Amino acid sequence: MTVKKETSSNEKMINYTSKPFYEAVKRIFDICCSVIALIVLSPIFLVTAIAVRSDGGPVIYSQIRIGKNEKPFRMYKFRSMCVNAESMLDELLPQNDLTGPAFKMKEDPRITNVGKFIRKYSIDELPQLINIIKGDMSIVGPRPPLPREVAQYNDYQRQRLLVTPGLTCFWQTYGRSQLSFDDWMKMDMNYIQRRSFLLDITLIIKTIFAVLFKRGAY
């Protein structure tokens, strides 16, 4: 049985406002940019697919994630872990580097040699451009959580599901894996309240620099 966490006194509910015009423009921008990126980055897709396939496992890894309004969808990534990674998770949970429901481990033994490289440059996330075109995700928005993570959310944390999840977000540009789960939540709530086309463009530019300089990635 899942026990729902209570919202603490320092986790204030945000003032969420619907922005239909912004959402419509953002959707057009997402589709156009994703189609262009798929064409331009197709050589990287090909080389990555060959490299990932070299260990005999599948090239693409798909996983159920939770999107806007708690709607589940299947998210795509280049496989960066060994084939039996999910079955190894339970025994690795005590070594979680994060507090809270999310799991991150700096020296995760499940990550392959190819996986270490493509994660460092976020190449493993590129197949999510397909998710963006499908409408499951946006270029900018809170990262989509796993169902088991959402099951542990309190009311405050559940607010990050009010908007479409994204390929990048605030915490992807400010420390990435070096931040705590609480920092992720604060940054996501900040984005939801401040979201605008100008902020999205700013975060996209900052993400490019964060990836190029490998800040906080593992």
Short mmCIF file of N, CA, C and O in Angstrom, two decimals, residues 17 41 63 68 74 113 123 139 200 205 208:
data_model
loop_
_atom_site.label_atom_id
_atom_site.label_comp_id
_atom_site.label_asym_id
_atom_site.label_seq_id
_atom_site.Cartn_x
_atom_site.Cartn_y
_atom_site.Cartn_z
N THR A 17 -1.87 29.14 -13.56
CA THR A 17 -2.74 29.86 -14.48
C THR A 17 -2.65 29.24 -15.86
O THR A 17 -1.55 28.99 -16.37
N LEU A 41 20.07 15.97 -37.10
CA LEU A 41 20.81 15.06 -36.22
C LEU A 41 20.75 13.60 -36.67
O LEU A 41 21.24 12.71 -35.96
N GLN A 63 9.89 3.28 -21.93
CA GLN A 63 9.50 3.16 -20.52
C GLN A 63 8.25 4.00 -20.29
O GLN A 63 8.11 5.10 -20.84
N LYS A 68 1.26 15.13 -18.59
CA LYS A 68 0.33 16.18 -18.13
C LYS A 68 -0.97 15.55 -17.64
O LYS A 68 -1.50 14.63 -18.24
N ARG A 74 4.43 6.31 -23.29
CA ARG A 74 5.68 5.55 -23.44
C ARG A 74 6.76 6.48 -23.97
O ARG A 74 6.67 7.00 -25.08
N ASN A 113 29.44 1.04 -21.43
CA ASN A 113 30.48 1.98 -21.83
C ASN A 113 29.95 3.00 -22.84
O ASN A 113 30.24 4.20 -22.73
N ILE A 123 22.85 12.46 -25.44
CA ILE A 123 22.46 11.88 -26.73
C ILE A 123 21.37 10.82 -26.52
O ILE A 123 20.51 10.62 -27.38
N ILE A 139 9.50 20.57 -25.71
CA ILE A 139 10.95 20.76 -25.61
C ILE A 139 11.32 21.21 -24.20
O ILE A 139 12.30 20.72 -23.62
N ASP A 200 11.34 29.81 -22.23
CA ASP A 200 11.64 28.55 -22.92
C ASP A 200 12.88 28.68 -23.81
O ASP A 200 13.76 27.81 -23.80
N ILE A 205 18.73 27.53 -24.81
CA ILE A 205 20.11 28.00 -25.03
C ILE A 205 21.02 27.55 -23.89
O ILE A 205 22.13 27.06 -24.11
N ILE A 208 21.90 23.84 -24.15
CA ILE A 208 22.95 23.56 -25.15
C ILE A 208 24.33 23.73 -24.53
O ILE A 208 25.21 22.88 -24.69
#
